[in-house]
Coordinates of C-alpha atoms in Angstrom, one line a residue:
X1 CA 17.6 8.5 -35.7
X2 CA 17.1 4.9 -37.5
X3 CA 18.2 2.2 -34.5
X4 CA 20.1 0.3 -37.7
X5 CA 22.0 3.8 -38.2
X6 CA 22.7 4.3 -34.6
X7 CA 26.2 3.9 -32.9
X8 CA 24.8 0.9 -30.7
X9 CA 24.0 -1.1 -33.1
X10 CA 27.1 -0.5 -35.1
X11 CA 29.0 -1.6 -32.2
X12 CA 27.2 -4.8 -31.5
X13 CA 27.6 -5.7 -35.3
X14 CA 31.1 -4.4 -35.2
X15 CA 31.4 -6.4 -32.0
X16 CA 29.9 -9.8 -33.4
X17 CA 31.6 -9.7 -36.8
X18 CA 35.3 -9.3 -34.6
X19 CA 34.1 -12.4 -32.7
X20 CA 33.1 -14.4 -35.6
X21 CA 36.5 -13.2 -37.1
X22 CA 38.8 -14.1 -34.3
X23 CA 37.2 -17.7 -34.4
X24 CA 37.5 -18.3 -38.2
X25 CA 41.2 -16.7 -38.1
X26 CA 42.6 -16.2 -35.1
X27 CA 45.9 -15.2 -36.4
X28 CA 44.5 -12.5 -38.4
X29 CA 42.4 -11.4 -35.5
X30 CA 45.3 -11.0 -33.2
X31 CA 46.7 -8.8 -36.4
X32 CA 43.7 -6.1 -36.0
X33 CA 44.7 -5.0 -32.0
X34 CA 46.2 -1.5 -33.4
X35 CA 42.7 -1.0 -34.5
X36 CA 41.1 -0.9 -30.9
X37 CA 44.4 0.2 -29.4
X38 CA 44.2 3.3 -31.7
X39 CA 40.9 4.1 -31.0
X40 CA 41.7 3.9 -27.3
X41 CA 44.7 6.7 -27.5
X42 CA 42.5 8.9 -29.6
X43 CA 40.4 9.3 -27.0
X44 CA 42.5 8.7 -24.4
X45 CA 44.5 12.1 -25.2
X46 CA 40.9 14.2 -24.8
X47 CA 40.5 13.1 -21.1
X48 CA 43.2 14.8 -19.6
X49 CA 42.2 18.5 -21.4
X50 CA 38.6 17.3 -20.6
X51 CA 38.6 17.1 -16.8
X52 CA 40.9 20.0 -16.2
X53 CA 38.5 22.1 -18.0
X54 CA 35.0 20.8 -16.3
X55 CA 36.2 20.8 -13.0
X56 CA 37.6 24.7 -13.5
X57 CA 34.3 25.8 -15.0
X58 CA 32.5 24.2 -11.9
X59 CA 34.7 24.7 -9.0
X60 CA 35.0 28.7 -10.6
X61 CA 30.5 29.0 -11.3
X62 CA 30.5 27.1 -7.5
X63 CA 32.3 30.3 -6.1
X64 CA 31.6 28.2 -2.6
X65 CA 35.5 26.3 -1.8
X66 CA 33.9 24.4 1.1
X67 CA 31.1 22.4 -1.0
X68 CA 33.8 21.1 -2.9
X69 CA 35.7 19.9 -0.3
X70 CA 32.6 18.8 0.9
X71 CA 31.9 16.4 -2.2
X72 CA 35.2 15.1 -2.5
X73 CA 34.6 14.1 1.2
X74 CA 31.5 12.4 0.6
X75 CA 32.7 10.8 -3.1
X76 CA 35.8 9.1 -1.0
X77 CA 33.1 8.0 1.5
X78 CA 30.9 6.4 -1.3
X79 CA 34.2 5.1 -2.8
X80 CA 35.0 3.3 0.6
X81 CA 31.6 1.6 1.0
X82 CA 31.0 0.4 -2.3
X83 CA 34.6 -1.1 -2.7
X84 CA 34.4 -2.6 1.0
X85 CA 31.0 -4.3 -0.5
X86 CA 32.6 -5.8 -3.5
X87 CA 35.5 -7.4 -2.2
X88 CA 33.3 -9.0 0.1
X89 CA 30.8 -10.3 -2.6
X90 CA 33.9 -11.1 -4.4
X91 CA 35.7 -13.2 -1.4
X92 CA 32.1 -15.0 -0.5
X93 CA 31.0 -15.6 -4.6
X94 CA 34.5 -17.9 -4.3
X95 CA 34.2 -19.5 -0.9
X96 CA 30.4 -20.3 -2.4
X97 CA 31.2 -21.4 -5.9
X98 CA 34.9 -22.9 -5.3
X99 CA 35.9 -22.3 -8.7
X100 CA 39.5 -23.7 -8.0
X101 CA 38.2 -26.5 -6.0
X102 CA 39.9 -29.8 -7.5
X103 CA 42.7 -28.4 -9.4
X104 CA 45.8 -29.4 -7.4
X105 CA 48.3 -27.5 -9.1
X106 CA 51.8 -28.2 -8.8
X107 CA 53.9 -25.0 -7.9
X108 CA 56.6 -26.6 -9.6
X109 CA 55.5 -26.9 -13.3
X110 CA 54.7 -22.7 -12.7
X111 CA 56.9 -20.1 -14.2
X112 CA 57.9 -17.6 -11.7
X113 CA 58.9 -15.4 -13.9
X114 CA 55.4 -15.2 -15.9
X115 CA 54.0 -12.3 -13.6
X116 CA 56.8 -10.1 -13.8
X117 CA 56.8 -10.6 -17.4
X118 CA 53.2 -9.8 -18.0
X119 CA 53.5 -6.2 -15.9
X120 CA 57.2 -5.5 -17.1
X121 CA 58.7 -5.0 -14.0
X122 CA 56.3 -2.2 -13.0
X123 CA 55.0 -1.8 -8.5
X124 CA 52.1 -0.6 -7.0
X125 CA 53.2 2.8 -5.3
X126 CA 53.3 2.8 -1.2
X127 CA 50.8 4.9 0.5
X128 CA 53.6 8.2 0.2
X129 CA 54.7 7.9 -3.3
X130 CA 51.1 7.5 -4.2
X131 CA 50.2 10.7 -2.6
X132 CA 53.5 12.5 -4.0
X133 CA 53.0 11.1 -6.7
X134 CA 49.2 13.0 -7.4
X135 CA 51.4 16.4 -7.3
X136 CA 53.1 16.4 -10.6
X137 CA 57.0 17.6 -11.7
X138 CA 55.1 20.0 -13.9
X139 CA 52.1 21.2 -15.4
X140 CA 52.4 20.3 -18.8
X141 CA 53.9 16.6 -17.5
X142 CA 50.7 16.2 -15.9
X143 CA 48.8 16.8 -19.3
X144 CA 51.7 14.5 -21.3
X145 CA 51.3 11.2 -18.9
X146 CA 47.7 11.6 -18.9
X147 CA 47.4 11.1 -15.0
X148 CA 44.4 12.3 -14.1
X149 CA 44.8 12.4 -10.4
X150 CA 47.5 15.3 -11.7
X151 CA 45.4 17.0 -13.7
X152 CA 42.8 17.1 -11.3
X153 CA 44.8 18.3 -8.5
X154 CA 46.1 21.3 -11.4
X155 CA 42.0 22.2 -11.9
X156 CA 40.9 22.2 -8.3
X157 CA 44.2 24.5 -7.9
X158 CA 43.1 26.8 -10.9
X159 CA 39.4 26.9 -10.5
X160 CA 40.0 28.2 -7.0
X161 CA 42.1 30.8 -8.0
X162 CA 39.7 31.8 -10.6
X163 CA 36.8 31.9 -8.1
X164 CA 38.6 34.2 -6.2
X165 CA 39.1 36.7 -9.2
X166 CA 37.1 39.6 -9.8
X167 CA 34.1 39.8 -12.1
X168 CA 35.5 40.9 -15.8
X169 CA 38.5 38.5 -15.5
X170 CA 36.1 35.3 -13.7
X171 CA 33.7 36.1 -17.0
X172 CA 36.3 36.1 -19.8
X173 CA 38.1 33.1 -18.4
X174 CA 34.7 31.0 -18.1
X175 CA 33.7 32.2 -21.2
X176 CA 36.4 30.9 -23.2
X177 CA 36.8 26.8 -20.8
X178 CA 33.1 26.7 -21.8
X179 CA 33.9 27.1 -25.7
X180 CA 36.9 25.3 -25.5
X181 CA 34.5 22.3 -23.9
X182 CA 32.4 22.9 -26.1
X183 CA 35.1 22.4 -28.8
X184 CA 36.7 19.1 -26.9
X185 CA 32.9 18.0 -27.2
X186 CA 33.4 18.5 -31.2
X187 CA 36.0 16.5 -31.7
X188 CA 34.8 13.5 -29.3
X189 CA 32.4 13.5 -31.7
X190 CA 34.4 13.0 -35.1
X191 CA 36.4 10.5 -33.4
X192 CA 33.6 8.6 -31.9
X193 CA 32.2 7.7 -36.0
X194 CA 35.6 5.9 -35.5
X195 CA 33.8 3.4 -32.9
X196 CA 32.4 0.3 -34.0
X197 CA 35.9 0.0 -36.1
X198 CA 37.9 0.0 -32.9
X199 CA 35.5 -2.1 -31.0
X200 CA 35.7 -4.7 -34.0
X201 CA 39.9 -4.6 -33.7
X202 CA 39.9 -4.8 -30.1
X203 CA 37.1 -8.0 -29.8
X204 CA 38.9 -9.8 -32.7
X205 CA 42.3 -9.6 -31.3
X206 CA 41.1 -10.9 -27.7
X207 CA 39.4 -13.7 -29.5
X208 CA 42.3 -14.5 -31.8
X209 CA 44.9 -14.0 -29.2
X210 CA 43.5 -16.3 -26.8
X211 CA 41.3 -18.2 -28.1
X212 CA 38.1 -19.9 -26.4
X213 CA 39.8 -22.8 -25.2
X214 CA 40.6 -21.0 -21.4
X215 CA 36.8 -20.9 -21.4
X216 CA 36.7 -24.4 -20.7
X217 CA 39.7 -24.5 -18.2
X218 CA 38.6 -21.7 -16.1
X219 CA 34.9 -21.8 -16.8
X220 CA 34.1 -22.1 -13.2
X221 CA 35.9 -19.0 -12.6
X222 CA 34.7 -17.0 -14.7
X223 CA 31.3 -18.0 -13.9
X224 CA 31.8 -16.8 -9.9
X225 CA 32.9 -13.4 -11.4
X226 CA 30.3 -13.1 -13.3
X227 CA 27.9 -14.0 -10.7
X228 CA 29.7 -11.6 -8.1
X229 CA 29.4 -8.5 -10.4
X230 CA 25.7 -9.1 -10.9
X231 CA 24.8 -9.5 -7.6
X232 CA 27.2 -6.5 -7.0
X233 CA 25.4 -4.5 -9.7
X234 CA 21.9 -5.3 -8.2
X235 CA 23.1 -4.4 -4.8
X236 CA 24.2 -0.8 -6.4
X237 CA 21.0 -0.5 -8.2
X238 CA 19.0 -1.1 -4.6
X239 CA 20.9 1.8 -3.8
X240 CA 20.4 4.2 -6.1
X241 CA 17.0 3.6 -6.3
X242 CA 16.6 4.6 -2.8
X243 CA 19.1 7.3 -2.1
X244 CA 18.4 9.2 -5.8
X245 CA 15.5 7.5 -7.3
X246 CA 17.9 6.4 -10.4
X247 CA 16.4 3.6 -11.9
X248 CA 19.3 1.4 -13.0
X249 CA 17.7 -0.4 -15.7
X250 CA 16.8 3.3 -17.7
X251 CA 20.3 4.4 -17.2
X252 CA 21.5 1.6 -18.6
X253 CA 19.4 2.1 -21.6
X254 CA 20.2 5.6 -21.6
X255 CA 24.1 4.9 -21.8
X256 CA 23.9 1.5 -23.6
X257 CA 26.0 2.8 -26.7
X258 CA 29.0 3.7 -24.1
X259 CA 28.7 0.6 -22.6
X260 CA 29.2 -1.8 -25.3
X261 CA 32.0 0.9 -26.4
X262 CA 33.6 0.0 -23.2
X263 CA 32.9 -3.7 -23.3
X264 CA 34.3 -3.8 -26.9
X265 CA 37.4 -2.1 -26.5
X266 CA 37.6 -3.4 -22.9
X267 CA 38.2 -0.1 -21.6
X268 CA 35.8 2.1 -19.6
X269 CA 38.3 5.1 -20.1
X270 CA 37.7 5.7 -23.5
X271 CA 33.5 6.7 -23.1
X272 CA 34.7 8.7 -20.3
X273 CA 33.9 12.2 -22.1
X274 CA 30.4 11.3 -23.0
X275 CA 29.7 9.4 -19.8
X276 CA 30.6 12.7 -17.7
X277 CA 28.3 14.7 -20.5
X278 CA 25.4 12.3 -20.2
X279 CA 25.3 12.5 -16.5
X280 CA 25.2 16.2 -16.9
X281 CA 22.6 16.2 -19.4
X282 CA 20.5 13.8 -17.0
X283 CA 20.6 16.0 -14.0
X284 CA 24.1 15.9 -12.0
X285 CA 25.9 19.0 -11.4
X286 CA 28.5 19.4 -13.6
X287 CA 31.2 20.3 -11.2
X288 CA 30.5 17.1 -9.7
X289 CA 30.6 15.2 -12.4
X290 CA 33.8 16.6 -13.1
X291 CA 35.2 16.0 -9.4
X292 CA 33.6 12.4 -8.7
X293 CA 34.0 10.7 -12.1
X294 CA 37.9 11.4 -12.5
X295 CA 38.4 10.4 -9.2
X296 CA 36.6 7.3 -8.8
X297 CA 39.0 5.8 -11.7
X298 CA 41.9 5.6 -8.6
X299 CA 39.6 5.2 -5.9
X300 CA 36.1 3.1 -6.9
X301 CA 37.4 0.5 -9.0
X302 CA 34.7 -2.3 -7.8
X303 CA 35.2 -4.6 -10.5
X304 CA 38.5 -4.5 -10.4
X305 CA 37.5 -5.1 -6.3
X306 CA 35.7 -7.9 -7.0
X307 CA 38.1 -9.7 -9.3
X308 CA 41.2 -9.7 -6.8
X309 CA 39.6 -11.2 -3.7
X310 CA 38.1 -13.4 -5.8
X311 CA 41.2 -14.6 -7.6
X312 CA 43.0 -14.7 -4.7
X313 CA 40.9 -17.4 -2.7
X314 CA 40.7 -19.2 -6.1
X315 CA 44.6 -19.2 -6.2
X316 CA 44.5 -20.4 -2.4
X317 CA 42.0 -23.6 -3.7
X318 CA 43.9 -24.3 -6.7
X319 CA 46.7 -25.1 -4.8
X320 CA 44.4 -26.9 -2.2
X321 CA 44.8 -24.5 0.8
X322 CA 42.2 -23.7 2.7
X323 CA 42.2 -20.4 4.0
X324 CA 41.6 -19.4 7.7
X325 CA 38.7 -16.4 8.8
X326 CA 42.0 -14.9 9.4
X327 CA 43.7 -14.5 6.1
X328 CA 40.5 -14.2 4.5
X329 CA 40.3 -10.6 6.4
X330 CA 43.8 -10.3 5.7
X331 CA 43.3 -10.3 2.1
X332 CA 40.3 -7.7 2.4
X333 CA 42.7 -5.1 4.2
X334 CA 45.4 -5.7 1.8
X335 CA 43.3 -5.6 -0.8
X336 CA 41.3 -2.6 0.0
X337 CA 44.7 -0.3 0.0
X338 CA 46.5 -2.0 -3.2
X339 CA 43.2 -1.6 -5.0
X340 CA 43.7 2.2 -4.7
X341 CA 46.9 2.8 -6.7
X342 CA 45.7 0.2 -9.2
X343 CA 44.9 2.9 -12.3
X344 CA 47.7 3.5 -14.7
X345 CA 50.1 1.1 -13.4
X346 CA 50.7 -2.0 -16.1
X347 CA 49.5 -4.8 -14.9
X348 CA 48.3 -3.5 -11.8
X349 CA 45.7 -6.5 -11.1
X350 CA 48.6 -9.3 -11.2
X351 CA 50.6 -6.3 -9.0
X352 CA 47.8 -6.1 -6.5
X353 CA 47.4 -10.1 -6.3
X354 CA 51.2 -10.4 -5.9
X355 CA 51.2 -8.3 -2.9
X356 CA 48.2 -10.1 -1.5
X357 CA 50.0 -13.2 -2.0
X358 CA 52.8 -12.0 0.0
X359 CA 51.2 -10.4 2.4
X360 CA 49.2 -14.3 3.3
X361 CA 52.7 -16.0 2.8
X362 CA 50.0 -19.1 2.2
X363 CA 51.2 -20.1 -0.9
X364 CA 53.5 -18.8 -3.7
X365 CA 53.6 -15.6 -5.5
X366 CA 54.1 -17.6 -8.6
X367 CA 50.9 -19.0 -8.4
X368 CA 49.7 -15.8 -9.7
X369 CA 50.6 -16.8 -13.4
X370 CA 47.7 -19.4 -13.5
X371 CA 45.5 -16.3 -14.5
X372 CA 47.5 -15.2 -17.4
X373 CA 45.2 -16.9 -19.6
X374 CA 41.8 -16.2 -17.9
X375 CA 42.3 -12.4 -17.1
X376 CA 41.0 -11.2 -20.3
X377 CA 38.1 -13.1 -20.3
X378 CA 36.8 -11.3 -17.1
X379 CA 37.5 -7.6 -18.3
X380 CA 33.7 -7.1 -19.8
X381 CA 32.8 -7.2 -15.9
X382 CA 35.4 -5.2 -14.8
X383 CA 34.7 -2.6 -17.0
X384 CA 31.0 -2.6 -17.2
X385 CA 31.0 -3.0 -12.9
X386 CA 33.8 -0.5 -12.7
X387 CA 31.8 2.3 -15.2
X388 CA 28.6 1.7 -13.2
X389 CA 30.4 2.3 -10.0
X390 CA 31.4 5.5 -10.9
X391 CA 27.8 6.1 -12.6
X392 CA 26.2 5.5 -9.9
X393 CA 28.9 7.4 -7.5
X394 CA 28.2 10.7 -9.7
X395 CA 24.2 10.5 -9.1
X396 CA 24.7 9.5 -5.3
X397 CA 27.0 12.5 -4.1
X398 CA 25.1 15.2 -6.6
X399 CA 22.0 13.8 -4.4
X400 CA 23.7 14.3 -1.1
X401 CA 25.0 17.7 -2.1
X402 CA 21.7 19.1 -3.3
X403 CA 23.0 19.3 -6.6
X404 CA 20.9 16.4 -8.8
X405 CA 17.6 17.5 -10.1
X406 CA 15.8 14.7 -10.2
X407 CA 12.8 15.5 -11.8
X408 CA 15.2 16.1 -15.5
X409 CA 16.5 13.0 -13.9
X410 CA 13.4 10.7 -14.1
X411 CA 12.7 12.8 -17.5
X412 CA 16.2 12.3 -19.2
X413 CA 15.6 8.2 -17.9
X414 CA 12.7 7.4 -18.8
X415 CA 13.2 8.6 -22.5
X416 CA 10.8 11.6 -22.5
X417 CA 13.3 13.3 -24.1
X418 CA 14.5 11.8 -27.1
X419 CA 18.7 11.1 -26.9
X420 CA 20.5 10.1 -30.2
X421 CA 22.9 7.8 -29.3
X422 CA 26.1 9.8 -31.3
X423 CA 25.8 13.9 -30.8
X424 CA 27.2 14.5 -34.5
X425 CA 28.1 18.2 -34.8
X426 CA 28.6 17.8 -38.6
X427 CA 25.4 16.5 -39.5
X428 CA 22.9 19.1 -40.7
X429 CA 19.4 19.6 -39.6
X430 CA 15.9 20.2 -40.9
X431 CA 17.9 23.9 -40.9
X432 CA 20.9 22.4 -42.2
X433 CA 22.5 24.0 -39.3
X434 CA 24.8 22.0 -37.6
X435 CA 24.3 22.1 -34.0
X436 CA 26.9 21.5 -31.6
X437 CA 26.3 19.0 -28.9
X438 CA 25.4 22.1 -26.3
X439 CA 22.5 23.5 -28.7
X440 CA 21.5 20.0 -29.1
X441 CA 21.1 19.3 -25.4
X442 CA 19.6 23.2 -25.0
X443 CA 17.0 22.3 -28.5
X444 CA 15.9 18.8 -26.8
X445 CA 15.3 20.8 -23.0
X446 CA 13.3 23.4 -25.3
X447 CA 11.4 20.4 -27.1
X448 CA 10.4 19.3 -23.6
X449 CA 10.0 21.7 -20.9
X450 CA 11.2 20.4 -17.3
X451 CA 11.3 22.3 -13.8
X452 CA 14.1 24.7 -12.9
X453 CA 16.5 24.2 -11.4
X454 CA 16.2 24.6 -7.6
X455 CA 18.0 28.1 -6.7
X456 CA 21.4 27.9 -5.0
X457 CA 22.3 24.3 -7.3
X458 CA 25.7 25.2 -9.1

């Protein structure tokens, strides 16, 4: 495929032409957000059918219960770790750089009111509702609020049942999940030609909206984020490398049309499909892509890790408090539980920095709304940090399982077999076939032979 015809570089010009227009007109830029916000739900409402089907197919080929409890173990481990490690790079990036350092805000002039307005009234769950709350009123309610902790409860429940079936039914049943993925893959497709327009609605309305002055105000800030994430980032490569053999710089080649999807649209929900089928494709086992992906949305959310203790000691030195060693480990325990019911809830970062705010009683809640402005400005690292979190989670627990090949691994990486950046399943070939994206993967395997698989790998 031609680079200028592939969906990377139609995102970056997409990308750079929404940027360009939210400078030149900012109020027609902050016109075009149903452009990226549409884009977002029509992918959005493939996720749910998505996971519920992978993790069937692989819990039900697995036929062995206890390796899945086994990863789902280990991917909560992993989870633990690499959030514990970026709220600590996030908490010693601020006490370093002192981004709020000098500010002396007055509490006074602060609307109190600003927070509550931004996340509508919405809470973080407590530790039981959070867990009730993964067992949904219904199945099909699980499916219409597109909570994916539900719907990966409802698979786990289902694909053990179907492992336990006999042979005919087990066949039929897998049979039809894998041409119903297959189908799900299809239409990921046709929606994904719909990219670069929802990644130029989505830039140009977060330009227009709000504008590059905040830069300025809260350049310091955003400057120890960024700093954070990419020492973060380099600290998760280091381990990759040595627990898998994952080099991070190939896989972010490999993926580097989902990631400026995700950057552009500031949302690393919506490459979710094709993230889980490119780490398939370069050697994780599909039923724990299925398992460890879905999951680390509620669980591994580092960016999002990083952000909060970092905003919260900046909130502490805008207001000219020093904090003790204390607090500061306060604020990592708090932290490190209201990070874990962050996904779905509106808002759920201003949520989670309420409660740490609370929690320190060091300085008002309503401090809070002096990141109203700034927040959006930081959400290219949360996304990109939080989407290589669960990247690199995926590879990590396939590795520890037995269940990465890492010789298709290395292969897939390093570009020895050749990856068009948008699996089209309408465009014809030198047959004027169409392929769907499984004969595609299956045609580029035969193109370049790798090992087996080792026997007893799902």
């Amino acid at each position: 495929m031609s680079f200028f015809k592939s969906l990377f570089f139609q995102i970056i010009v997409a990308v750079v032409i929404g940027i360009g227009a939210g400078i030149l007109w900012p109020d027609f830029g902050a016109m075009l957000q149903p452009l990226g916000t549409g884009f977002i739900k029509l992918i959005k409402m493939l996720i749910a059918p998505l996971i519920f089907f992978v993790v069937v197919a692989g819990i039900a080929k697995a036929g062995d219960l206890k390796a899945v409890g086994r990863i789902g173990l280990k991917a909560i481990i992993w989870f633990e770790i690499a959030t514990t490690v970026a709220l600590v790079l996030g908490l010693a990036a601020a006490k370093w750089l002192r981004p709020g350092a000098g500010m002396n805000i007055d509490v006074s002039t602060l609307d109190p009111n600003a927070v509550a307005a931004k996340t509508g009234g919405a809470e973080l769950p407590h530790t039981v509702d959070f867990i009730l709350n993964m067992i949904p009123t219904s199945a099909v309610d699980a499916f219409a609020q597109n909570a994916l902790l539900q719907v990966l409860l409802l698979a786990c429940l289902f694909g053990t049942a179907l492992a336990a079936s006999d042979h005919a039914l087990k066949h039929n049943v897998l049979t039809l999940v894998d041409q119903i993925m297959e189908l799900i893959f299809r239409v990921v497709g046709y929606i994904m030609k719909l990219a670069p327009i929802g990644a130029f609605g989505a830039i140009a309305y977060t330009v227009g909206a709000y504008g590059t002055s905040t830069l300025a105000s809260y350049g310091m800030l955003i400057i120890a984020c960024y700093v954070s994430a990419l020492l973060f980032l380099l600290s998760l490569g280091l381990a990759a490398w040595w627990i898998t053999g994952m080099n991070m710089i190939q896989f972010i080649r490999y993926t580097r049309s989902e990631i400026m999807l995700a950057i552009g649209t500031a949302s690393s929900e919506v490459v979710m499909p094709r993230m889980m089928d490119k780490l398939t494709r370069a050697g994780c086992n599909r039923a724990v892509v299925g398992l460890v992906v879905p999951t680390g949305y509620s669980f591994n959310l580092d960016g999002a890790s990083i952000y909060l203790s970092l905003a919260t000691v900046f909130l502490a030195q805008a207001v000219g408090i020093d904090l003790t060693l204390t607090q500061e480990i306060t604020i990592l325990a708090v932290l490190m539980l209201s990070s874990k019911g962050m996904a779905g809830v509106p808002g759920s970062a201003f949520l989670a920095l309420s409660a740490t705010a609370a929690a320190l009683n060091a300085f008002p809640v309503a401090v809070v709304a002096l990141l109203l402005g700034a927040d959006r400005f930081m959400d290219t690292m949360r996304v990109f940090t939080n989407l290589m979190g669960n990247c690199v989670a995926a590879f990590v627990v396939a590795r520890w399982e037995g269940m990465l090949d890492t010789e298709r691994m290395k292969t897939v990486l390093s570009g020895q077999i050749s990856d068009t950046d948008l699996i089209d399943p309408a465009q014809p070939t030198a047959s004027s076939n169409p392929l769907s994206p499984a004969d595609e993967i299956a045609a580029a395997y035969a193109r370049t032979p790798l090992p087996e698989p080792r026997p007893g790998s799902i």
